[in-house]
PDB file of C-alpha atoms in Angstrom:
ATOM      1  CA  MET A 335     -57.375 -32.872  61.793  1.00  0.00           C
ATOM      2  CA  ALA A 336     -60.996 -32.915  60.656  1.00  0.00           C
ATOM      3  CA  VAL A 337     -62.819 -36.196  61.100  1.00  0.00           C
ATOM      4  CA  ARG A 338     -65.034 -37.127  58.195  1.00  0.00           C
ATOM      5  CA  THR A 339     -68.192 -39.128  58.887  1.00  0.00           C
ATOM      6  CA  PRO A 340     -68.992 -41.626  56.156  1.00  0.00           C
ATOM      7  CA  SER A 341     -72.086 -40.625  54.203  1.00  0.00           C
ATOM      8  CA  SER A 342     -73.655 -44.027  54.833  1.00  0.00           C
ATOM      9  CA  ARG A 343     -73.471 -43.446  58.587  1.00  0.00           C
ATOM     10  CA  ILE A 344     -75.144 -40.060  58.204  1.00  0.00           C
ATOM     11  CA  ARG A 345     -77.932 -41.606  56.175  1.00  0.00           C
ATOM     12  CA  ARG A 346     -78.482 -44.305  58.809  1.00  0.00           C
ATOM     13  CA  ALA A 347     -78.887 -41.590  61.484  1.00  0.00           C
ATOM     14  CA  VAL A 348     -81.079 -39.211  59.490  1.00  0.00           C
ATOM     15  CA  VAL A 349     -83.604 -41.625  57.966  1.00  0.00           C
ATOM     16  CA  PRO A 350     -85.177 -42.785  61.285  1.00  0.00           C
ATOM     17  CA  LEU A 351     -85.429 -39.172  62.465  1.00  0.00           C
ATOM     18  CA  ALA A 352     -87.202 -38.190  59.263  1.00  0.00           C
ATOM     19  CA  LEU A 353     -89.631 -41.082  59.618  1.00  0.00           C
ATOM     20  CA  CYS A 354     -90.458 -40.141  63.205  1.00  0.00           C
ATOM     21  CA  ALA A 355     -90.987 -36.511  62.264  1.00  0.00           C
ATOM     22  CA  GLY A 356     -93.433 -37.543  59.570  1.00  0.00           C
ATOM     23  CA  LEU A 357     -95.567 -39.866  61.655  1.00  0.00           C
ATOM     24  CA  THR A 358     -98.781 -38.421  63.050  1.00  0.00           C
ATOM     25  CA  ALA A 359     -98.607 -40.838  65.959  1.00  0.00           C
ATOM     26  CA  GLY A 360     -95.040 -39.876  66.742  1.00  0.00           C
ATOM     27  CA  LEU A 361     -95.236 -40.482  70.474  1.00  0.00           C
ATOM     28  CA  THR A 362     -96.403 -44.041  70.007  1.00  0.00           C
ATOM     29  CA  ALA A 363     -94.045 -44.869  67.128  1.00  0.00           C
ATOM     30  CA  CYS A 364     -90.880 -43.123  68.272  1.00  0.00           C
ATOM     31  CA  GLY A 365     -91.257 -42.404  71.942  1.00  0.00           C
ATOM     32  CA  ALA A 366     -93.212 -43.177  75.066  1.00  0.00           C
ATOM     33  CA  ASP A 367     -96.811 -44.331  74.762  1.00  0.00           C
ATOM     34  CA  PRO A 368     -98.893 -41.791  76.788  1.00  0.00           C
ATOM     35  CA  ASP A 369    -101.294 -44.585  77.734  1.00  0.00           C
ATOM     36  CA  GLU A 370     -98.665 -47.039  78.885  1.00  0.00           C
ATOM     37  CA  GLY A 371     -99.343 -48.073  82.464  1.00  0.00           C
ATOM     38  CA  THR A 372    -102.796 -46.434  82.496  1.00  0.00           C
ATOM     39  CA  ASN A 373    -106.284 -47.897  82.699  1.00  0.00           C
ATOM     40  CA  GLY A 374    -106.595 -47.482  78.917  1.00  0.00           C
ATOM     41  CA  VAL A 375    -109.396 -44.919  79.058  1.00  0.00           C
ATOM     42  CA  GLY A 376    -107.267 -42.395  77.173  1.00  0.00           C
ATOM     43  CA  ARG A 377    -107.515 -44.522  74.043  1.00  0.00           C
ATOM     44  CA  LEU A 378    -111.323 -44.261  73.958  1.00  0.00           C
ATOM     45  CA  SER A 379    -113.451 -41.648  72.221  1.00  0.00           C
ATOM     46  CA  ALA A 380    -114.645 -38.618  74.162  1.00  0.00           C
ATOM     47  CA  PRO A 381    -118.233 -39.915  74.625  1.00  0.00           C
ATOM     48  CA  GLU A 382    -116.883 -43.280  75.765  1.00  0.00           C
ATOM     49  CA  ILE A 383    -114.566 -41.637  78.302  1.00  0.00           C
ATOM     50  CA  GLU A 384    -117.443 -39.581  79.696  1.00  0.00           C
ATOM     51  CA  GLN A 385    -119.591 -42.718  79.979  1.00  0.00           C
ATOM     52  CA  LYS A 386    -116.814 -44.573  81.802  1.00  0.00           C
ATOM     53  CA  ALA A 387    -116.511 -41.699  84.275  1.00  0.00           C
ATOM     54  CA  GLN A 388    -120.268 -41.545  84.824  1.00  0.00           C
ATOM     55  CA  SER A 389    -120.462 -45.295  85.402  1.00  0.00           C
ATOM     56  CA  ALA A 390    -117.580 -45.183  87.905  1.00  0.00           C
ATOM     57  CA  ALA A 391    -119.217 -42.314  89.785  1.00  0.00           C
ATOM     58  CA  ASP A 392    -122.615 -44.041  89.822  1.00  0.00           C
ATOM     59  CA  ALA A 393    -121.077 -47.176  91.342  1.00  0.00           C
ATOM     60  CA  ALA A 394    -119.114 -45.328  94.034  1.00  0.00           C
ATOM     61  CA  LYS A 395    -120.299 -45.362  97.627  1.00  0.00           C
ATOM     62  CA  ALA A 396    -118.583 -42.178  98.846  1.00  0.00           C
ATOM     63  CA  VAL A 397    -116.736 -39.076  97.620  1.00  0.00           C
ATOM     64  CA  ARG A 398    -115.372 -35.734  98.810  1.00  0.00           C
ATOM     65  CA  LEU A 399    -116.478 -32.722  96.789  1.00  0.00           C
ATOM     66  CA  SER A 400    -114.773 -29.364  97.214  1.00  0.00           C
ATOM     67  CA  GLY A 401    -114.671 -26.199  95.159  1.00  0.00           C
ATOM     68  CA  THR A 402    -116.628 -23.170  94.070  1.00  0.00           C
ATOM     69  CA  LEU A 403    -119.971 -22.881  92.291  1.00  0.00           C
ATOM     70  CA  VAL A 404    -121.191 -19.662  90.700  1.00  0.00           C
ATOM     71  CA  SER A 405    -124.893 -19.166  90.042  1.00  0.00           C
ATOM     72  CA  LYS A 406    -127.372 -16.349  89.670  1.00  0.00           C
ATOM     73  CA  GLY A 407    -127.958 -16.563  93.394  1.00  0.00           C
ATOM     74  CA  GLY A 408    -124.287 -15.959  94.177  1.00  0.00           C
ATOM     75  CA  THR A 409    -121.115 -17.934  94.816  1.00  0.00           C
ATOM     76  CA  PHE A 410    -120.934 -21.044  96.985  1.00  0.00           C
ATOM     77  CA  LYS A 411    -117.823 -22.734  98.294  1.00  0.00           C
ATOM     78  CA  LEU A 412    -118.403 -26.402  99.095  1.00  0.00           C
ATOM     79  CA  ASN A 413    -116.395 -28.846 101.162  1.00  0.00           C
ATOM     80  CA  MET A 414    -118.617 -31.898 101.558  1.00  0.00           C
ATOM     81  CA  ARG A 415    -118.016 -35.583 102.218  1.00  0.00           C
ATOM     82  CA  LEU A 416    -120.886 -37.522 100.721  1.00  0.00           C
ATOM     83  CA  LYS A 417    -122.243 -41.053 100.732  1.00  0.00           C
ATOM     84  CA  GLN A 418    -125.578 -42.636  99.958  1.00  0.00           C
ATOM     85  CA  ASP A 419    -127.040 -42.467 103.464  1.00  0.00           C
ATOM     86  CA  GLY A 420    -125.650 -39.130 104.590  1.00  0.00           C
ATOM     87  CA  ALA A 421    -123.079 -36.365 104.407  1.00  0.00           C
ATOM     88  CA  ALA A 422    -121.046 -33.914 106.448  1.00  0.00           C
ATOM     89  CA  GLY A 423    -119.267 -30.712 105.543  1.00  0.00           C
ATOM     90  CA  SER A 424    -119.550 -26.976 105.087  1.00  0.00           C
ATOM     91  CA  VAL A 425    -120.975 -24.421 102.682  1.00  0.00           C
ATOM     92  CA  THR A 426    -119.697 -20.846 102.458  1.00  0.00           C
ATOM     93  CA  THR A 427    -121.702 -18.034 100.881  1.00  0.00           C
ATOM     94  CA  LYS A 428    -120.946 -14.342 100.492  1.00  0.00           C
ATOM     95  CA  ASN A 429    -122.153 -13.574 103.993  1.00  0.00           C
ATOM     96  CA  SER A 430    -121.573 -16.685 106.077  1.00  0.00           C
ATOM     97  CA  THR A 431    -120.397 -20.255 106.519  1.00  0.00           C
ATOM     98  CA  PHE A 432    -122.570 -23.052 107.844  1.00  0.00           C
ATOM     99  CA  GLU A 433    -122.083 -26.750 108.463  1.00  0.00           C
ATOM    100  CA  LEU A 434    -124.433 -29.485 107.347  1.00  0.00           C
ATOM    101  CA  LEU A 435    -124.806 -32.973 108.744  1.00  0.00           C
ATOM    102  CA  ARG A 436    -127.270 -35.499 107.342  1.00  0.00           C
ATOM    103  CA  ILE A 437    -127.877 -39.013 108.622  1.00  0.00           C
ATOM    104  CA  GLY A 438    -130.639 -40.654 106.640  1.00  0.00           C
ATOM    105  CA  ASP A 439    -133.451 -38.101 106.515  1.00  0.00           C
ATOM    106  CA  ALA A 440    -132.294 -36.283 109.661  1.00  0.00           C
ATOM    107  CA  LEU A 441    -130.666 -33.011 108.607  1.00  0.00           C
ATOM    108  CA  TYR A 442    -128.770 -30.684 110.940  1.00  0.00           C
ATOM    109  CA  LEU A 443    -127.551 -27.153 110.369  1.00  0.00           C
ATOM    110  CA  LYS A 444    -124.814 -25.539 112.460  1.00  0.00           C
ATOM    111  CA  ALA A 445    -123.791 -21.895 112.166  1.00  0.00           C
ATOM    112  CA  ASP A 446    -122.645 -18.914 114.197  1.00  0.00           C
ATOM    113  CA  ALA A 447    -124.839 -16.122 115.518  1.00  0.00           C
ATOM    114  CA  GLY A 448    -124.055 -13.949 112.489  1.00  0.00           C
ATOM    115  CA  PHE A 449    -125.697 -16.478 110.172  1.00  0.00           C
ATOM    116  CA  TRP A 450    -128.937 -16.491 112.160  1.00  0.00           C
ATOM    117  CA  ALA A 451    -128.994 -12.714 112.579  1.00  0.00           C
ATOM    118  CA  HIS A 452    -128.448 -11.970 108.886  1.00  0.00           C
ATOM    119  CA  ASP A 453    -131.357 -11.829 106.467  1.00  0.00           C
ATOM    120  CA  ASP A 454    -130.839 -10.702 102.856  1.00  0.00           C
ATOM    121  CA  LYS A 455    -134.546  -9.808 102.567  1.00  0.00           C
ATOM    122  CA  ALA A 456    -134.788  -7.934 105.846  1.00  0.00           C
ATOM    123  CA  THR A 457    -135.993  -4.343 105.601  1.00  0.00           C
ATOM    124  CA  ARG A 458    -134.976  -3.449 109.160  1.00  0.00           C
ATOM    125  CA  GLU A 459    -132.012  -3.828 111.423  1.00  0.00           C
ATOM    126  CA  PRO A 460    -132.090  -6.819 113.809  1.00  0.00           C
ATOM    127  CA  THR A 461    -133.754  -6.017 117.115  1.00  0.00           C
ATOM    128  CA  GLU A 462    -132.322  -6.887 120.511  1.00  0.00           C
ATOM    129  CA  ALA A 463    -134.664  -9.890 120.615  1.00  0.00           C
ATOM    130  CA  ASP A 464    -133.336 -11.005 117.212  1.00  0.00           C
ATOM    131  CA  THR A 465    -129.783 -10.783 118.448  1.00  0.00           C
ATOM    132  CA  GLU A 466    -130.576 -12.703 121.620  1.00  0.00           C
ATOM    133  CA  ALA A 467    -132.257 -15.469 119.629  1.00  0.00           C
ATOM    134  CA  ALA A 468    -129.278 -15.682 117.280  1.00  0.00           C
ATOM    135  CA  ASP A 469    -126.887 -15.899 120.222  1.00  0.00           C
ATOM    136  CA  LYS A 470    -128.783 -18.931 121.555  1.00  0.00           C
ATOM    137  CA  LEU A 471    -128.347 -20.659 118.191  1.00  0.00           C
ATOM    138  CA  ASP A 472    -124.649 -19.842 117.961  1.00  0.00           C
ATOM    139  CA  ASP A 473    -122.574 -22.967 117.243  1.00  0.00           C
ATOM    140  CA  MET A 474    -125.508 -25.317 117.938  1.00  0.00           C
ATOM    141  CA  TYR A 475    -126.865 -28.048 115.683  1.00  0.00           C
ATOM    142  CA  VAL A 476    -130.372 -27.097 114.647  1.00  0.00           C
ATOM    143  CA  LYS A 477    -132.466 -29.957 113.312  1.00  0.00           C
ATOM    144  CA  VAL A 478    -134.061 -28.809 110.054  1.00  0.00           C
ATOM    145  CA  PRO A 479    -137.745 -29.854 110.005  1.00  0.00           C
ATOM    146  CA  GLN A 480    -138.681 -31.800 106.884  1.00  0.00           C
ATOM    147  CA  GLY A 481    -141.750 -29.590 106.486  1.00  0.00           C
ATOM    148  CA  ASP A 482    -139.642 -26.417 106.452  1.00  0.00           C
ATOM    149  CA  PRO A 483    -139.288 -24.778 102.999  1.00  0.00           C
ATOM    150  CA  SER A 484    -135.499 -24.712 103.392  1.00  0.00           C
ATOM    151  CA  TYR A 485    -135.183 -28.466 104.051  1.00  0.00           C
ATOM    152  CA  LYS A 486    -135.069 -29.428 100.364  1.00  0.00           C
ATOM    153  CA  GLN A 487    -132.552 -26.678  99.558  1.00  0.00           C
ATOM    154  CA  PHE A 488    -130.168 -27.609 102.376  1.00  0.00           C
ATOM    155  CA  ARG A 489    -130.561 -31.322 101.706  1.00  0.00           C
ATOM    156  CA  GLY A 490    -129.521 -30.752  98.103  1.00  0.00           C
ATOM    157  CA  PHE A 491    -126.016 -29.927  99.341  1.00  0.00           C
ATOM    158  CA  THR A 492    -125.859 -33.319 101.080  1.00  0.00           C
ATOM    159  CA  ASP A 493    -127.297 -35.613  98.397  1.00  0.00           C
ATOM    160  CA  MET A 494    -124.491 -37.451  96.601  1.00  0.00           C
ATOM    161  CA  ASP A 495    -126.550 -38.475  93.575  1.00  0.00           C
ATOM    162  CA  VAL A 496    -128.083 -35.018  93.101  1.00  0.00           C
ATOM    163  CA  LEU A 497    -124.772 -33.178  93.381  1.00  0.00           C
ATOM    164  CA  LEU A 498    -122.883 -35.518  91.079  1.00  0.00           C
ATOM    165  CA  ALA A 499    -125.629 -35.473  88.458  1.00  0.00           C
ATOM    166  CA  GLY A 500    -125.636 -31.688  88.485  1.00  0.00           C
ATOM    167  CA  LEU A 501    -121.897 -31.147  88.627  1.00  0.00           C
ATOM    168  CA  ILE A 502    -120.205 -33.578  86.239  1.00  0.00           C
ATOM    169  CA  GLY A 503    -122.517 -33.504  83.236  1.00  0.00           C
ATOM    170  CA  LEU A 504    -121.064 -32.111  79.990  1.00  0.00           C
ATOM    171  CA  HIS A 505    -123.155 -30.180  77.462  1.00  0.00           C
ATOM    172  CA  GLY A 506    -122.628 -30.079  73.718  1.00  0.00           C
ATOM    173  CA  GLU A 507    -120.451 -32.231  71.466  1.00  0.00           C
ATOM    174  CA  LYS A 508    -117.875 -34.215  73.456  1.00  0.00           C
ATOM    175  CA  VAL A 509    -114.246 -33.491  72.530  1.00  0.00           C
ATOM    176  CA  LYS A 510    -111.054 -35.100  73.859  1.00  0.00           C
ATOM    177  CA  GLY A 511    -108.651 -32.638  75.427  1.00  0.00           C
ATOM    178  CA  ASP A 512    -105.140 -32.701  76.818  1.00  0.00           C
ATOM    179  CA  ARG A 513    -103.672 -34.958  79.428  1.00  0.00           C
ATOM    180  CA  ASP A 514    -103.100 -33.442  82.848  1.00  0.00           C
ATOM    181  CA  GLN A 515    -102.623 -34.311  86.521  1.00  0.00           C
ATOM    182  CA  ILE A 516    -105.084 -33.752  89.366  1.00  0.00           C
ATOM    183  CA  GLY A 517    -103.825 -34.488  92.862  1.00  0.00           C
ATOM    184  CA  GLY A 518    -100.853 -36.359  91.423  1.00  0.00           C
ATOM    185  CA  VAL A 519    -103.082 -38.647  89.328  1.00  0.00           C
ATOM    186  CA  ARG A 520    -102.797 -38.588  85.542  1.00  0.00           C
ATOM    187  CA  THR A 521    -106.008 -37.546  83.777  1.00  0.00           C
ATOM    188  CA  ILE A 522    -107.515 -37.084  80.339  1.00  0.00           C
ATOM    189  CA  LYS A 523    -109.766 -34.100  79.718  1.00  0.00           C
ATOM    190  CA  VAL A 524    -113.130 -34.346  78.012  1.00  0.00           C
ATOM    191  CA  LYS A 525    -114.723 -31.079  76.936  1.00  0.00           C
ATOM    192  CA  GLY A 526    -118.262 -30.092  76.133  1.00  0.00           C
ATOM    193  CA  GLY A 527    -117.677 -28.159  72.922  1.00  0.00           C
ATOM    194  CA  ALA A 528    -114.357 -27.308  71.301  1.00  0.00           C
ATOM    195  CA  GLU A 529    -113.546 -24.633  73.900  1.00  0.00           C
ATOM    196  CA  GLY A 530    -115.092 -26.358  76.873  1.00  0.00           C
ATOM    197  CA  GLU A 531    -118.072 -24.021  76.899  1.00  0.00           C
ATOM    198  CA  GLY A 532    -120.191 -26.953  78.068  1.00  0.00           C
ATOM    199  CA  GLY A 533    -117.748 -27.858  80.842  1.00  0.00           C
ATOM    200  CA  THR A 534    -114.447 -29.740  81.089  1.00  0.00           C
ATOM    201  CA  LEU A 535    -114.115 -33.035  82.924  1.00  0.00           C
ATOM    202  CA  ASP A 536    -110.811 -34.557  84.084  1.00  0.00           C
ATOM    203  CA  VAL A 537    -111.034 -38.358  84.176  1.00  0.00           C
ATOM    204  CA  ALA A 538    -108.486 -40.537  86.011  1.00  0.00           C
ATOM    205  CA  LEU A 539    -106.090 -42.549  83.851  1.00  0.00           C
ATOM    206  CA  GLU A 540    -104.996 -44.561  86.877  1.00  0.00           C
ATOM    207  CA  GLY A 541    -107.172 -47.109  88.657  1.00  0.00           C
ATOM    208  CA  SER A 542    -110.914 -46.642  88.220  1.00  0.00           C
ATOM    209  CA  PRO A 543    -111.792 -43.872  85.725  1.00  0.00           C
ATOM    210  CA  TYR A 544    -113.303 -41.578  88.323  1.00  0.00           C
ATOM    211  CA  PRO A 545    -114.017 -37.940  87.484  1.00  0.00           C
ATOM    212  CA  LEU A 546    -111.420 -35.961  89.462  1.00  0.00           C
ATOM    213  CA  GLN A 547    -112.236 -32.387  88.493  1.00  0.00           C
ATOM    214  CA  PHE A 548    -115.036 -30.568  86.721  1.00  0.00           C
ATOM    215  CA  ALA A 549    -114.731 -27.023  85.424  1.00  0.00           C
ATOM    216  CA  ARG A 550    -118.150 -25.614  84.653  1.00  0.00           C
ATOM    217  CA  GLY A 551    -118.589 -23.713  81.436  1.00  0.00           C
ATOM    218  CA  GLY A 552    -118.515 -19.933  81.390  1.00  0.00           C
ATOM    219  CA  GLY A 553    -116.316 -19.686  84.467  1.00  0.00           C
ATOM    220  CA  ALA A 554    -119.144 -20.924  86.689  1.00  0.00           C
ATOM    221  CA  GLY A 555    -116.822 -22.680  89.110  1.00  0.00           C
ATOM    222  CA  VAL A 556    -114.445 -25.606  89.522  1.00  0.00           C
ATOM    223  CA  VAL A 557    -115.024 -28.614  91.772  1.00  0.00           C
ATOM    224  CA  VAL A 558    -112.526 -31.296  92.743  1.00  0.00           C
ATOM    225  CA  LEU A 559    -113.722 -34.839  93.446  1.00  0.00           C
ATOM    226  CA  SER A 560    -111.505 -36.992  95.647  1.00  0.00           C
ATOM    227  CA  GLU A 561    -111.536 -39.800  98.218  1.00  0.00           C
ATOM    228  CA  TRP A 562    -113.739 -41.922  95.988  1.00  0.00           C
ATOM    229  CA  ASN A 563    -115.171 -44.944  97.826  1.00  0.00           C
ATOM    230  CA  LYS A 564    -113.427 -43.909 101.055  1.00  0.00           C
ATOM    231  CA  ASP A 565    -115.984 -44.433 103.822  1.00  0.00           C
ATOM    232  CA  PHE A 566    -116.276 -42.061 106.779  1.00  0.00           C
ATOM    233  CA  PRO A 567    -118.245 -42.121 110.047  1.00  0.00           C
ATOM    234  CA  LEU A 568    -121.450 -40.195 110.660  1.00  0.00           C
ATOM    235  CA  ALA A 569    -122.811 -39.683 114.155  1.00  0.00           C
ATOM    236  CA  GLU A 570    -125.815 -37.846 115.553  1.00  0.00           C
ATOM    237  CA  PRO A 571    -124.807 -34.741 117.508  1.00  0.00           C
ATOM    238  CA  SER A 572    -125.206 -34.988 121.271  1.00  0.00           C
ATOM    239  CA  LYS A 573    -128.419 -33.683 122.848  1.00  0.00           C
ATOM    240  CA  ASP A 574    -126.626 -30.814 124.569  1.00  0.00           C
ATOM    241  CA  GLN A 575    -125.400 -29.630 121.153  1.00  0.00           C
ATOM    242  CA  THR A 576    -128.789 -29.884 119.431  1.00  0.00           C
ATOM    243  CA  LEU A 577    -131.886 -27.703 119.217  1.00  0.00           C
ATOM    244  CA  ASP A 578    -135.132 -28.979 117.745  1.00  0.00           C
ATOM    245  CA  TYR A 579    -137.537 -26.288 116.478  1.00  0.00           C
ATOM    246  CA  GLY A 580    -140.418 -28.546 115.569  1.00  0.00           C
ATOM    247  CA  LYS A 581    -142.014 -27.849 112.208  1.00  0.00           C
ATOM    248  CA  GLN A 582    -140.139 -24.726 111.130  1.00  0.00           C
ATOM    249  CA  LEU A 583    -136.734 -23.129 111.590  1.00  0.00           C
ATOM    250  CA  PRO A 584    -136.574 -19.887 113.575  1.00  0.00           C
ATOM    251  CA  ARG A 585    -136.825 -16.696 111.541  1.00  0.00           C
ATOM    252  CA  THR A 586    -134.807 -13.706 112.639  1.00  0.00           C
TER     253      THR A 586
END
């Protein structure tokens, strides 16, 4: 036997569905609020979200930065722990990987013999003397003299303020993007330009609105920012692990 549903019951079921379908803010009116249980940053405008992220980063005392940067000079892979008075971590280029350690103004570079023997601008093969010199530097901390031309370049990889300023700044009109998750933390995306051509920043929707990931425009790399405000120890390398070359690094 067919069961007939009273028309009034059908109308009671259909009307709320029609209303929900017609609301532009359907999630809020008829379902879960995407900002429920968050820090509320997702409700702000794109420029306001970016400012919140910048302010949180500026106030932080430490961060881990890892990812890939693409520039005219090549591709760099970074894995650095940074704080205001120093840093420790590694940088990988096309030809080598080296470690950096900075405590205050004291900057140390540690690499294998291949790093010291290689020279992109060299017009000759390394001599036996070159190889012997590189072997002595293998896996040793070399103190980078502040007067050496490379000091500023290497230090740039260890300066928290410099790296953050250069890596999380958006260009162009700020546009709100989709919600996502980075490292299990809910985020809201802010894009520079409609397609993110000026970069895309993921900002935490939980806890402090820290920037958790930055995708540079034009496929120029993605960096992940984690361990915000998590302190870490820094210690001078022992004397038997350190070489001091005075005013200039050795050239091979």
